[in-house]
Short mmCIF file of C-alpha atoms and ligand atoms in Angstrom, two decimals:
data_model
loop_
_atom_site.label_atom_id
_atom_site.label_comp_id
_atom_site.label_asym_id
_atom_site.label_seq_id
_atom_site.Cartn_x
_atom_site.Cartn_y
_atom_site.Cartn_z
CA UNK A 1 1.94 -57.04 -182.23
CA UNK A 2 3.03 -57.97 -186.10
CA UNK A 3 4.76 -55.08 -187.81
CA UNK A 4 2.84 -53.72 -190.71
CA UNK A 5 3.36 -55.25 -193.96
CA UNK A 6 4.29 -53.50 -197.23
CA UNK A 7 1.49 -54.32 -199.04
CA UNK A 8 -1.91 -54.94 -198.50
CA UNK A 9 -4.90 -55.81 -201.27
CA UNK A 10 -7.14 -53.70 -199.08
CA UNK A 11 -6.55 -50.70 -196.49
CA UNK A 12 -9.02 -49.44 -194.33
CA UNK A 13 -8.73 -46.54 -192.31
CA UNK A 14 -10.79 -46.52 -189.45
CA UNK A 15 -12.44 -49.35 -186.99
CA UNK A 16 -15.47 -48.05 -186.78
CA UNK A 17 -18.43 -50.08 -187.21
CA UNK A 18 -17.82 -49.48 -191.05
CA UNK A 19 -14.03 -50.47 -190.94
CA UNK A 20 -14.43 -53.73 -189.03
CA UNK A 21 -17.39 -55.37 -190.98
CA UNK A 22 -15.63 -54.03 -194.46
CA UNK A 23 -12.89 -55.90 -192.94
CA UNK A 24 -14.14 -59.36 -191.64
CA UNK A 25 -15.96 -59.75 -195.40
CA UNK A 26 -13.31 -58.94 -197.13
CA UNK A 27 -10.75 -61.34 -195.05
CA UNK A 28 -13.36 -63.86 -195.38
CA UNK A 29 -13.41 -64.09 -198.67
CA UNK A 30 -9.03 -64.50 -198.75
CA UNK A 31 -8.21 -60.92 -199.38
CA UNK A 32 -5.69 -59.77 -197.37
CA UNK A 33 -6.70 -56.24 -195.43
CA UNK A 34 -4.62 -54.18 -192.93
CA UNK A 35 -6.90 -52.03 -190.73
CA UNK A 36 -5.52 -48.47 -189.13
CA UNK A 37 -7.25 -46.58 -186.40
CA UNK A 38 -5.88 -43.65 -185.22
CA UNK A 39 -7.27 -44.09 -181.51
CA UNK A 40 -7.07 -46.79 -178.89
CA UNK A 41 -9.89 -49.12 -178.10
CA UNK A 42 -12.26 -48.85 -176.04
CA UNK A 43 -12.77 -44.86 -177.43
CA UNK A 44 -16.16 -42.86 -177.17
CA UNK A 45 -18.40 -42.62 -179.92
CA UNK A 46 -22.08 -41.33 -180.44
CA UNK A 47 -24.31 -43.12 -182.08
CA UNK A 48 -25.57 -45.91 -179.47
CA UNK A 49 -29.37 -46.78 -180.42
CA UNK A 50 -29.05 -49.30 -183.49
CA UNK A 51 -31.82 -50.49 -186.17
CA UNK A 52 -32.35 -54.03 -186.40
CA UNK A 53 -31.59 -54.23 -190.38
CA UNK A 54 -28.08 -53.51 -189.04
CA UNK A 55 -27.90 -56.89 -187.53
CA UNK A 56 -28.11 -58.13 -190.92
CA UNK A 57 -24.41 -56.96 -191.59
CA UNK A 58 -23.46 -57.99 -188.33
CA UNK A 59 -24.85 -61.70 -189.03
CA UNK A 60 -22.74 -61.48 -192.45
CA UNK A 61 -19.59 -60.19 -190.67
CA UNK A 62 -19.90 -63.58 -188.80
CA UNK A 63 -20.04 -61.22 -185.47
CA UNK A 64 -23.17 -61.89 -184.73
CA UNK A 65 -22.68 -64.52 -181.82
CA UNK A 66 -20.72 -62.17 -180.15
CA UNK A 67 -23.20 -59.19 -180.57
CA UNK A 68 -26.09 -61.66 -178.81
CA UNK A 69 -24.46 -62.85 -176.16
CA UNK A 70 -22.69 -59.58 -174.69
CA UNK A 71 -25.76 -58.42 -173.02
CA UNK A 72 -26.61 -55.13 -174.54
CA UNK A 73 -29.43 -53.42 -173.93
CA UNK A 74 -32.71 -54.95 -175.45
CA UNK A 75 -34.31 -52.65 -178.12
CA UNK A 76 -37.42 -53.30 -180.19
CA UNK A 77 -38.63 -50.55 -181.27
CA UNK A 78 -38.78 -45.92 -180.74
CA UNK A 79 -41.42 -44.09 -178.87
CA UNK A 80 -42.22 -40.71 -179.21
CA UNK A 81 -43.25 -37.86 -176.89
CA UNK A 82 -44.68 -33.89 -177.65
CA UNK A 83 -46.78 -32.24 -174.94
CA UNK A 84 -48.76 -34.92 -174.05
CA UNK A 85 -49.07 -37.07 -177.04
CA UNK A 86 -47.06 -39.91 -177.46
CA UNK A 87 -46.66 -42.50 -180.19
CA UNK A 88 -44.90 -45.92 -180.39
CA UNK A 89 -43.82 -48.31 -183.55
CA UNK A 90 -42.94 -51.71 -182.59
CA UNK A 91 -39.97 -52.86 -185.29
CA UNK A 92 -41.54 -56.46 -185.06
CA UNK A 93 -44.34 -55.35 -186.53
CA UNK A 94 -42.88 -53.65 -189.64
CA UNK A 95 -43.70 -54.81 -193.41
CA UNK A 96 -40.33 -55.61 -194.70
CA UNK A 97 -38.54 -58.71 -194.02
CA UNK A 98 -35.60 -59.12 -191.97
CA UNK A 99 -34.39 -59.14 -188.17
CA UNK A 100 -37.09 -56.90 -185.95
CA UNK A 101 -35.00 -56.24 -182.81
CA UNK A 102 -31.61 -54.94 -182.08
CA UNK A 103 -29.47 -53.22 -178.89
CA UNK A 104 -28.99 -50.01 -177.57
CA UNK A 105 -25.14 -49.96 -177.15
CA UNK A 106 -22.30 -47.86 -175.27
CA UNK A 107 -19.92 -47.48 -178.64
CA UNK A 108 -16.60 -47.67 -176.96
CA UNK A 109 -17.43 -51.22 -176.20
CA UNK A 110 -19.71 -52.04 -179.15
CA UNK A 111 -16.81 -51.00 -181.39
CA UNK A 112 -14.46 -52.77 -179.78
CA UNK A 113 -16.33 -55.94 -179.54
CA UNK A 114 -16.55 -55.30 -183.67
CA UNK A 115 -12.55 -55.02 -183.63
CA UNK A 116 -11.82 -57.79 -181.77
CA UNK A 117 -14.31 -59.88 -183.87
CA UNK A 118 -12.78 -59.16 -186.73
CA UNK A 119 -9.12 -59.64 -185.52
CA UNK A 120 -10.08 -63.05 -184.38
CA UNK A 121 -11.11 -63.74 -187.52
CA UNK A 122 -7.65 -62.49 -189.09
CA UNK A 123 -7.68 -59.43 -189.77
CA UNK A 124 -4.97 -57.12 -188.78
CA UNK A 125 -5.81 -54.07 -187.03
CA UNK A 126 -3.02 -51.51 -186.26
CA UNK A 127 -4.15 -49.06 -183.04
CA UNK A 128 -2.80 -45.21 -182.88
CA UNK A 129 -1.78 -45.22 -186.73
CA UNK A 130 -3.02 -42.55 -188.15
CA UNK A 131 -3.42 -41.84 -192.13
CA UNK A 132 -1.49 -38.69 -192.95
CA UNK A 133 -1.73 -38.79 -196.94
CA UNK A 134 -3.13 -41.32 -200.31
CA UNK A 135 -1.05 -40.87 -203.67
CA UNK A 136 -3.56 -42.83 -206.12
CA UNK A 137 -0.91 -44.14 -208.90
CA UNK A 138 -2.32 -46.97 -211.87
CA UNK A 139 -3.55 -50.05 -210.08
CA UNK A 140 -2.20 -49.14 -206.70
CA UNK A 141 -2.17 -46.56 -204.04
CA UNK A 142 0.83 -45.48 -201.59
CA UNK A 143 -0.82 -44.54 -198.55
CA UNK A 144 1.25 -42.95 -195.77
CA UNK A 145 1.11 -43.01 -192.11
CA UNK A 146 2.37 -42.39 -188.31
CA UNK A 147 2.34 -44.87 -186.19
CA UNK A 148 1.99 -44.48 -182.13
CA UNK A 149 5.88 -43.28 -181.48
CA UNK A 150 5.01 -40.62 -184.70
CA UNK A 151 7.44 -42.61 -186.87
CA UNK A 152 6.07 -42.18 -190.81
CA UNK A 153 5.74 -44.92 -192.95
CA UNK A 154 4.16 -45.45 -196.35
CA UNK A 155 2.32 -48.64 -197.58
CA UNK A 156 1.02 -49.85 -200.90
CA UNK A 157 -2.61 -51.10 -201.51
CA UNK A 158 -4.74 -52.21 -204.58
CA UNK A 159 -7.84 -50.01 -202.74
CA UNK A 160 -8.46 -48.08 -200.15
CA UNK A 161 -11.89 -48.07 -198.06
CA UNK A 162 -12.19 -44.75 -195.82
CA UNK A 163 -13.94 -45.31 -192.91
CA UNK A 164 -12.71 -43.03 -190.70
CA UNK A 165 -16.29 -41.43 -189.69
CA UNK A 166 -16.34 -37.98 -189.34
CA UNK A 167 -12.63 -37.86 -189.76
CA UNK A 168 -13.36 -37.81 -193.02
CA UNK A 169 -10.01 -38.81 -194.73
CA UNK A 170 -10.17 -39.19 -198.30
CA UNK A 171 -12.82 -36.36 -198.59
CA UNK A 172 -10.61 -33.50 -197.01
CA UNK A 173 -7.07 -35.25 -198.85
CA UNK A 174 -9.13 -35.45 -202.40
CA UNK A 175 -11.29 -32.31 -202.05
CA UNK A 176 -14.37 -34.05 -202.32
CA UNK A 177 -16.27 -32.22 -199.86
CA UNK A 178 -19.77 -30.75 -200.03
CA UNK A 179 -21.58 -28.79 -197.67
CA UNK A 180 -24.84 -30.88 -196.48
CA UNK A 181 -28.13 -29.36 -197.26
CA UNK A 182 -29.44 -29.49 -193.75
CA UNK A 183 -28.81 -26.58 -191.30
CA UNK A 184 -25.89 -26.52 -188.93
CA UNK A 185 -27.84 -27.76 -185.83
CA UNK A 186 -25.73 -28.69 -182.39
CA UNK A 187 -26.16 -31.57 -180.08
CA UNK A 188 -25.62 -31.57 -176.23
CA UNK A 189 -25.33 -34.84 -174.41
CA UNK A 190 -23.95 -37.26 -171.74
CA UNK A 191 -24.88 -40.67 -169.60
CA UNK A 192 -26.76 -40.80 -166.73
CA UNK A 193 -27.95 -42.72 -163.62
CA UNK A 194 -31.38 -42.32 -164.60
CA UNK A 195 -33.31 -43.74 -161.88
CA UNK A 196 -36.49 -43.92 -163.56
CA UNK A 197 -39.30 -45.53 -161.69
CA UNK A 198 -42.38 -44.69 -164.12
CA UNK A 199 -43.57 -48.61 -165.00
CA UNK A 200 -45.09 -47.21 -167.96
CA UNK A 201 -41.75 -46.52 -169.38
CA UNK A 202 -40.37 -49.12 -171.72
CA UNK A 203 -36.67 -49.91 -171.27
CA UNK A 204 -36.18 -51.69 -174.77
CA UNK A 205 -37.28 -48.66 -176.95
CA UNK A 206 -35.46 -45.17 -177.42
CA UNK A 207 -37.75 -42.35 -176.57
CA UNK A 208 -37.46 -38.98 -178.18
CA UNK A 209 -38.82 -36.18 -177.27
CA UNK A 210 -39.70 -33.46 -178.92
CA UNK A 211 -39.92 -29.57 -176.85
CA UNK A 212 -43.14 -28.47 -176.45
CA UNK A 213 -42.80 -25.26 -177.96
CA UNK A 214 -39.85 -25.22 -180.19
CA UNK A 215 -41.14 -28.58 -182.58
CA UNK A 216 -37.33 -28.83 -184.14
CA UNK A 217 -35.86 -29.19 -180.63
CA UNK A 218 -35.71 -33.07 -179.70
CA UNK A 219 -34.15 -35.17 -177.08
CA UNK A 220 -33.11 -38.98 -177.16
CA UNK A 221 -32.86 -41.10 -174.11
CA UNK A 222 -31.74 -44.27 -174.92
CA UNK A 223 -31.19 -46.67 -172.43
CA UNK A 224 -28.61 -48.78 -171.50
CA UNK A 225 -28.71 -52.48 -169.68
CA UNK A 226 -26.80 -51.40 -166.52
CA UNK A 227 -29.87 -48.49 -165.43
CA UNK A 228 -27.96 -45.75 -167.39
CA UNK A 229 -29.19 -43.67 -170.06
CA UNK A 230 -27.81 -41.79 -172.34
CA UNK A 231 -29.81 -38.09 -172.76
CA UNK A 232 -29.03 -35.64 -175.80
CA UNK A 233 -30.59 -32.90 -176.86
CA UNK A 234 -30.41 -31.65 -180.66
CA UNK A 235 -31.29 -28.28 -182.20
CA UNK A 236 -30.34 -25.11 -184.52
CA UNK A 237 -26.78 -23.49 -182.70
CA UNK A 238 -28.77 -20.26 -182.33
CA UNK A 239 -31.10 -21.81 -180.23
CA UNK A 240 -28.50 -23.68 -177.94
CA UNK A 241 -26.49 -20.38 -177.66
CA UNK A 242 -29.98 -18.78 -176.13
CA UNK A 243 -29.62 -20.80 -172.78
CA UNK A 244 -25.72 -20.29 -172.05
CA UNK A 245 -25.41 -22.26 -169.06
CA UNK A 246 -21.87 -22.63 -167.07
CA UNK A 247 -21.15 -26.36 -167.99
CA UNK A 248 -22.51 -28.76 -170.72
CA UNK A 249 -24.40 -30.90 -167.68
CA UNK A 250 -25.80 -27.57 -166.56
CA UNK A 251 -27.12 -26.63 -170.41
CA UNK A 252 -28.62 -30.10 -170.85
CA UNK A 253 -30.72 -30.06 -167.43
CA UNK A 254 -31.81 -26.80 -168.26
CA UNK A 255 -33.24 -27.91 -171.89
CA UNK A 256 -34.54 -31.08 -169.58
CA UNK A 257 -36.65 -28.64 -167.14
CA UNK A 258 -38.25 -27.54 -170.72
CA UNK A 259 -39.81 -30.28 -171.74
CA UNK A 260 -42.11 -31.22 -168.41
CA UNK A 261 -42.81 -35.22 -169.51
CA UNK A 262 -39.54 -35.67 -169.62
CA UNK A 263 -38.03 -33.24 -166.43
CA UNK A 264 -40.95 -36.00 -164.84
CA UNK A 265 -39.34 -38.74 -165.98
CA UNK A 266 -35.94 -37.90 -165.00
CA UNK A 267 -36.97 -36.12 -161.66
CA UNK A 268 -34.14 -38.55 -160.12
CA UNK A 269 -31.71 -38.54 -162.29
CA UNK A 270 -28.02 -37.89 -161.62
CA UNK A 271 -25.61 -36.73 -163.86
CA UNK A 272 -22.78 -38.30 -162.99
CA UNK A 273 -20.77 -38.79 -166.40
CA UNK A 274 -18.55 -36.16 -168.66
CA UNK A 275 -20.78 -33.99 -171.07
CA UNK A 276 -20.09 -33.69 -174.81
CA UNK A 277 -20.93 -31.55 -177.45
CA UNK A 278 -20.82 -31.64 -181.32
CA UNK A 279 -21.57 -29.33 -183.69
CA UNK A 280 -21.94 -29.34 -187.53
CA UNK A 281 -22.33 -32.84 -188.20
CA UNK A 282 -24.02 -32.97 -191.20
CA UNK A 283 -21.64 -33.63 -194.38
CA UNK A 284 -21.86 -34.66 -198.00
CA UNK A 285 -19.11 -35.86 -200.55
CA UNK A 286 -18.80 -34.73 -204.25
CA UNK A 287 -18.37 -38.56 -204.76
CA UNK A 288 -18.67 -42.36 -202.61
CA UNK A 289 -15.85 -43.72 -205.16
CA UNK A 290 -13.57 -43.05 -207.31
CA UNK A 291 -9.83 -45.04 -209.17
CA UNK A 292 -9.01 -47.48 -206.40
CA UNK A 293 -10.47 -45.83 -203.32
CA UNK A 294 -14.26 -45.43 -202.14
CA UNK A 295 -16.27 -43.92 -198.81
CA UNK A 296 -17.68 -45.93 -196.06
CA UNK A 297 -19.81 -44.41 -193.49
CA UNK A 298 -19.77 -41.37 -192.16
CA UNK A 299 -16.90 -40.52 -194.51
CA UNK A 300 -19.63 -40.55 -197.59
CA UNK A 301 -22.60 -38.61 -196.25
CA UNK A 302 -24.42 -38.09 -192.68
CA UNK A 303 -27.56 -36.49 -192.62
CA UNK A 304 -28.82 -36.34 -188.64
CA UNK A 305 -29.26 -38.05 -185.69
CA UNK A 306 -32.66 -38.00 -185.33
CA UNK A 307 -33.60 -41.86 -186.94
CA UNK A 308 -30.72 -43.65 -185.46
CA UNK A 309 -30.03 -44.07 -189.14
CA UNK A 310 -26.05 -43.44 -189.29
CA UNK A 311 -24.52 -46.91 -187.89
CA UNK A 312 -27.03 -49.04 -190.14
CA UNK A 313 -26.10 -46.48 -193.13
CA UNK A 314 -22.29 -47.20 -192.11
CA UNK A 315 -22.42 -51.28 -192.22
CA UNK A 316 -24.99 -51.21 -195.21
CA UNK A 317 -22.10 -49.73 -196.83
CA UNK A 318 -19.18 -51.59 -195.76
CA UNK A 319 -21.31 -54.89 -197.19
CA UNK A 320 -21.52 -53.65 -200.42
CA UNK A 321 -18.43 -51.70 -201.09
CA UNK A 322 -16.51 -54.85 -199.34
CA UNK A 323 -18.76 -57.79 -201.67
CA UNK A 324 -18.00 -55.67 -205.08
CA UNK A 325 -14.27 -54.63 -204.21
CA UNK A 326 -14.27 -58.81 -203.89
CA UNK A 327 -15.86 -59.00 -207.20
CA UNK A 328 -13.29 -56.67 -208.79
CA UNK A 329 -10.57 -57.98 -206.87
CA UNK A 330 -11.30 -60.96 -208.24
CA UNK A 331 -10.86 -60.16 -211.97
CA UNK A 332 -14.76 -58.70 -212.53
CA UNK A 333 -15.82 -55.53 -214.00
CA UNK A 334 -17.67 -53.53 -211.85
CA UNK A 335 -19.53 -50.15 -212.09
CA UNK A 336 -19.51 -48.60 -208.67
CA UNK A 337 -21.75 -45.46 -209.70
CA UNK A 338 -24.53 -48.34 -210.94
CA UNK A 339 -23.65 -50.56 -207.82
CA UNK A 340 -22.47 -48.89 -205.09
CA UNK A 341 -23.12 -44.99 -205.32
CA UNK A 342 -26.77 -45.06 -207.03
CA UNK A 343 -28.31 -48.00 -204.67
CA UNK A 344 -26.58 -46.49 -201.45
CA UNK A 345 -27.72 -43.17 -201.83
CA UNK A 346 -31.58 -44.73 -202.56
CA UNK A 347 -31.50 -45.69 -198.96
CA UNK A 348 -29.82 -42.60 -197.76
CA UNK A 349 -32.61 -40.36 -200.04
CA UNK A 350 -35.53 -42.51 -198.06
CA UNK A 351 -34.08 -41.43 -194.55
CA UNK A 352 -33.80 -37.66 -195.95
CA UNK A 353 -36.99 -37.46 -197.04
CA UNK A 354 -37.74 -39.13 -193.28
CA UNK A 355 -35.30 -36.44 -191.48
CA UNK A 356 -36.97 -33.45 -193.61
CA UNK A 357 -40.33 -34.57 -192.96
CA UNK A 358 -39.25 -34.64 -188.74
CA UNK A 359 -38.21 -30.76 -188.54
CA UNK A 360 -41.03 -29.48 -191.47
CA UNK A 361 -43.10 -31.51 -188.76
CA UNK A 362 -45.44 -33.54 -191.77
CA UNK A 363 -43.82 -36.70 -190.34
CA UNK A 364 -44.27 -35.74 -186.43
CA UNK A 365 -48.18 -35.58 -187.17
CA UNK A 366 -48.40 -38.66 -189.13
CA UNK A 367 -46.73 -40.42 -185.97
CA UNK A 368 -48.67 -38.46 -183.04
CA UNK A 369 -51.97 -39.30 -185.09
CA UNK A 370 -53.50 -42.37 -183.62
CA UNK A 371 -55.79 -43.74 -186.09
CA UNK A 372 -52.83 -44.62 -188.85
CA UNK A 373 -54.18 -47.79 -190.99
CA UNK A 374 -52.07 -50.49 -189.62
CA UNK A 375 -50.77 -51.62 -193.11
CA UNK A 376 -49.31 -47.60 -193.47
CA UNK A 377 -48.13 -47.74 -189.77
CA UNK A 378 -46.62 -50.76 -190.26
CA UNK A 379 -44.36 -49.63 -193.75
CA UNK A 380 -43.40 -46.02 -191.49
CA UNK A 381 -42.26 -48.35 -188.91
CA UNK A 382 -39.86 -50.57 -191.34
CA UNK A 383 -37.56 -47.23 -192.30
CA UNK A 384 -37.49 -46.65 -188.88
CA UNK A 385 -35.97 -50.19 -188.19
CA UNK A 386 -33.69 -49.06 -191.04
CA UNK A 387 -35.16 -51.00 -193.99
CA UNK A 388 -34.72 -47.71 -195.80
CA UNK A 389 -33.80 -49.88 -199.57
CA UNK A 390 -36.66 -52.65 -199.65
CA UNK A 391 -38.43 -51.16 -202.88
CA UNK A 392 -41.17 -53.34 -202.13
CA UNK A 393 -42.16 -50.53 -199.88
CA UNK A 394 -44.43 -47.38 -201.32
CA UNK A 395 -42.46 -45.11 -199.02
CA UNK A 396 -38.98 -46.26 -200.09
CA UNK A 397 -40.10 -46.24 -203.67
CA UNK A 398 -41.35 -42.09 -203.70
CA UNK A 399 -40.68 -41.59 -199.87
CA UNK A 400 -41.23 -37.48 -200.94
CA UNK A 401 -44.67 -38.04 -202.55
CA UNK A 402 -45.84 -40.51 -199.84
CA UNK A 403 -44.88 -38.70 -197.12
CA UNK A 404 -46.86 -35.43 -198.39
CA UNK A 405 -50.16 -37.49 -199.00
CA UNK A 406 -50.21 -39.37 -195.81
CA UNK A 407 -49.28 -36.04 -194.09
CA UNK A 408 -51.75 -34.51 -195.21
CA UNK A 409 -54.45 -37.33 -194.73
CA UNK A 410 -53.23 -37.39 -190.77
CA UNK A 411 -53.73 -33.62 -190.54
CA UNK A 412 -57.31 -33.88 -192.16
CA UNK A 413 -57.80 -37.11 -189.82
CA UNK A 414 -58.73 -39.77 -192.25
CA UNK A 415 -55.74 -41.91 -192.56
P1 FAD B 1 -16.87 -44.08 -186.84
O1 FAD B 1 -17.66 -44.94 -185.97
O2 FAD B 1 -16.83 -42.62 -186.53
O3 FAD B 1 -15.39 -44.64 -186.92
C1 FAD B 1 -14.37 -43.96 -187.60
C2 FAD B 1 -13.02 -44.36 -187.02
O4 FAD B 1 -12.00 -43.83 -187.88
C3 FAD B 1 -12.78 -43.77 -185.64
O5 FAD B 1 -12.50 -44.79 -184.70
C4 FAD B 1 -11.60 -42.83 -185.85
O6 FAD B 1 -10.71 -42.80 -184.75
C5 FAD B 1 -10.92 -43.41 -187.09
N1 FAD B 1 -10.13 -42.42 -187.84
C6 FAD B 1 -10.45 -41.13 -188.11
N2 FAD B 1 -9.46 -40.52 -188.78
C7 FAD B 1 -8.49 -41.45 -188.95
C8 FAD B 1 -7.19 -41.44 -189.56
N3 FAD B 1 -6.69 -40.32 -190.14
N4 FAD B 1 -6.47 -42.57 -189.57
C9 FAD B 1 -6.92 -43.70 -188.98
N5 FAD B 1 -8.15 -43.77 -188.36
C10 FAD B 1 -8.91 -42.67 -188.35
N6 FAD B 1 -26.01 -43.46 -185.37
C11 FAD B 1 -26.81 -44.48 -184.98
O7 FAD B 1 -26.82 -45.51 -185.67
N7 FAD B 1 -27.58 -44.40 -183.85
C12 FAD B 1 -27.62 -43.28 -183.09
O8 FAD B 1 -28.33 -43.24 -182.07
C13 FAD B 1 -26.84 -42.15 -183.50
N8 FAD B 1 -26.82 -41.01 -182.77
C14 FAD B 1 -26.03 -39.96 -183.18
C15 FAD B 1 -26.06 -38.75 -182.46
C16 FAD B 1 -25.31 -37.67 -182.91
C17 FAD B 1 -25.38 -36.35 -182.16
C18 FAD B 1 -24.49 -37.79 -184.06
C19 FAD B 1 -23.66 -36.63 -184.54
C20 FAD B 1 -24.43 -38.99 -184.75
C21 FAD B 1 -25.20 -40.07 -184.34
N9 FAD B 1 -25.18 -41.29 -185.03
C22 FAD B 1 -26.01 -42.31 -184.65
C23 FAD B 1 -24.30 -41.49 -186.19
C24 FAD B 1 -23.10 -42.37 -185.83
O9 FAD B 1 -22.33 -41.73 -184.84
C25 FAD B 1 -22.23 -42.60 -187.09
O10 FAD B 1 -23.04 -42.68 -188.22
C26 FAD B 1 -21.39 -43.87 -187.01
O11 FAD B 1 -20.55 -43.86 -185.90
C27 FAD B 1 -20.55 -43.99 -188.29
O12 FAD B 1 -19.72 -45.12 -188.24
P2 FAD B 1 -18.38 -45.17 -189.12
O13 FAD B 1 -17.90 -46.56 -189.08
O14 FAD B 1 -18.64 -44.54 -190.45
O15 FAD B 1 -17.38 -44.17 -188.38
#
């Protein structure tokens, strides 16, 4: 492997989806960019359904070749199940413009395929070196780090990008974090042989489920192309702690044999893989930017799992942060409240208003009500595919005030 140089115009830390996309734009357009992960490749990761506008970033990463032709899992669209009703949006069918399909992904190897994109294309990624400390100076940053023996090192960059997920780099070195506004909820998973045999089930959509009596209880099964699944269930820590079970499998089948669709569904399951659990996911910074540094991903904000939102979110941001660090590398002025931080967070405020509206339950009636006008149905179904910005759409434009009305007009039946 090359040593690491002294300088860099651009360090990213992290190899996440947000670090290699930021990366393969940015080398693209002849800046030079050292990448540092802290972990080896393939490494887990949650996070596995995408939304097709992600495939946008992928396309513009020049990865997208490579993202086709792996064989992922199909996906084109999310159903929905709660004690006996069940609801469907097909992403091809969605009013804004852009791709209308995507994958269902295991992340070790969707990550790595990212990597190894982007190192093919140039740029230099640096495995088990980890960011320790950032000393922002004038018009350059000394960032230090250990590399895999634990030797420390320091180099020098014009701007750092942190994409280091829920690492969360630059938020805990700057003191820029701010506790989310969403409770602390928990979240239970693993893989499984899921041996499904219902034909009515559809492979190439994730299916969540929501418990039949606790409505802010859900599960995601989201399958994978080699007749695995992967099966998590989310909810408040309280009500987790309630069923203490021996092992994390053990608490996850017991949550299954809950909800009876899908204890039906997975009647022949076997859980075969390790368990994981996470807690306290939600996160918020003070600030996406600041002199010479600013936060991709995960590292900015997460709000839940519950929309598949957080990858999308993560390369929506690399795109932009990478195409106006170009401009500014490049000699421009550049406002990155008015570019970056304001337009992001748009987005990010349409998917809130999406993830409030899921546990106050107005947006689980408007999708377990049938008789949605197809032109409403059809601008639900484009946040969901994770066109979360296009202002062209009412509910992107006052997602808040839409989603009341249209709640309301699904509870009274007339919608
Ligand atoms: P990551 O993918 O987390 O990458 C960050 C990288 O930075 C890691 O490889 C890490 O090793 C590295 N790093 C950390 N610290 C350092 C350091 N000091 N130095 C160097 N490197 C470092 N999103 C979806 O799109 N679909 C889903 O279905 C979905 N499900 C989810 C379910 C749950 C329960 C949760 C909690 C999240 C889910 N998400 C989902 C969100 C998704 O996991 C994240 O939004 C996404 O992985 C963020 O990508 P990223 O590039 O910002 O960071």
């Amino acid at each position: 492997m090359n040593s690491v140089p002294s300088h860099a115009d651009v360090l990213i830390i992290g190899a996440g989806p947000s670090g290699s996309i930021a990366s393969a734009i940015l080398h693209s357009k002849g800046h030079s960019v050292v990448v540092m992960e802290k972990q080896t490749f393939p490494r887990f990761s949650i996070g596995e359904s995408l939304l097709p506008h992600c495939m946008e970033f992928v396309e513009e990463a020049g990865m997208l070749e490579a993202v086709n032709n792996y064989g992922f899992q199909f996906k084109n669209g999310a159903a929905f199940r709660k004690a006996g009703k069940y609801g469907f949006f097909d992403f091809r069918e969605k009013f804004s413009e852009g791709p209308g399909t995507t994958f269902q992904v295991e992340r070790g190897t969707f990550d790595k395929l990212l990597a190894d994109e982007a190192e093919k294309q140039g740029v230099a990624i640096f495995y088990e070196y980890t960011i320790t400390a950032v000393e922002f100076k004038e018009e350059q940053a000394l960032v230090s780090y250990t590399d895999a023996a634990g030797n420390e090192s320091t180099i020098t960059t014009k701007f750092v990008l942190d994409a280091s997920g829920f690492g969360r780099v630059l938020p805990r070195l700057l003191d820029l974090e701010r506790p989310s506004d969403f409770p602390v909820r928990k979240s239970i998973f693993t893989h499984i042989d899921d041996h499904i045999s219902d034909e009515n089930y559809d492979r190439n959509k994730i299916l969540v489920t929501v418990h039949p009596e606790e409505d802010d209880i859900w599960f995601w099964l989201i399958p994978f192309s080699d007749g695995r699944c992967s099966l998590g269930v989310v909810a408040r820590e309280d009500q987790i702690n309630s069923r203490k079970e021996d092992t994390i499998e053990k608490h996850i089948q017991r949550f299954v044999d809950e909800a009876p669709e899908l204890k039906a569904l997975l009647a022949k399951a076997e859980y075969n893989y390790p368990a994981r659990e996470i807690i306290g996911y939600s996160a918020d910074v003070t600030s996406l930017y600041g002199k010479n540094f600013a936060l991709l991903g995960n590292a900015g904000e997460f709000l839940d799992p519950v929309f598949s939102s957080g990858v999308t979110i993560a390369m929506r941001s690399a795109s932009m942060a990478a195409n106006i660090l170009h401009r500014q590398l490049s000699g421009d002025d550049v406002d990155w409240e008015t570019e970056y931080s304001v337009p992001l967070k748009k987005g990010v405020n349409t998917f809130r208003t999406f993830v409030e509206s899921w546990y106050d339950c107005r947006l689980q009636d408007v999708i377990f009500y049938k008789d949605k006008k197809k032109e409403v149905s059809d601008m639900i179904c484009s946040i969901l595919a994770g066109y979360a910005w296009d202002e062209k759409n009412p509910y992107v434009k006052e997602p808040n005030r839409r989603m009341n009305v249209l709640a309301e007009i699904c509870r009274m039946g007339i919608a």
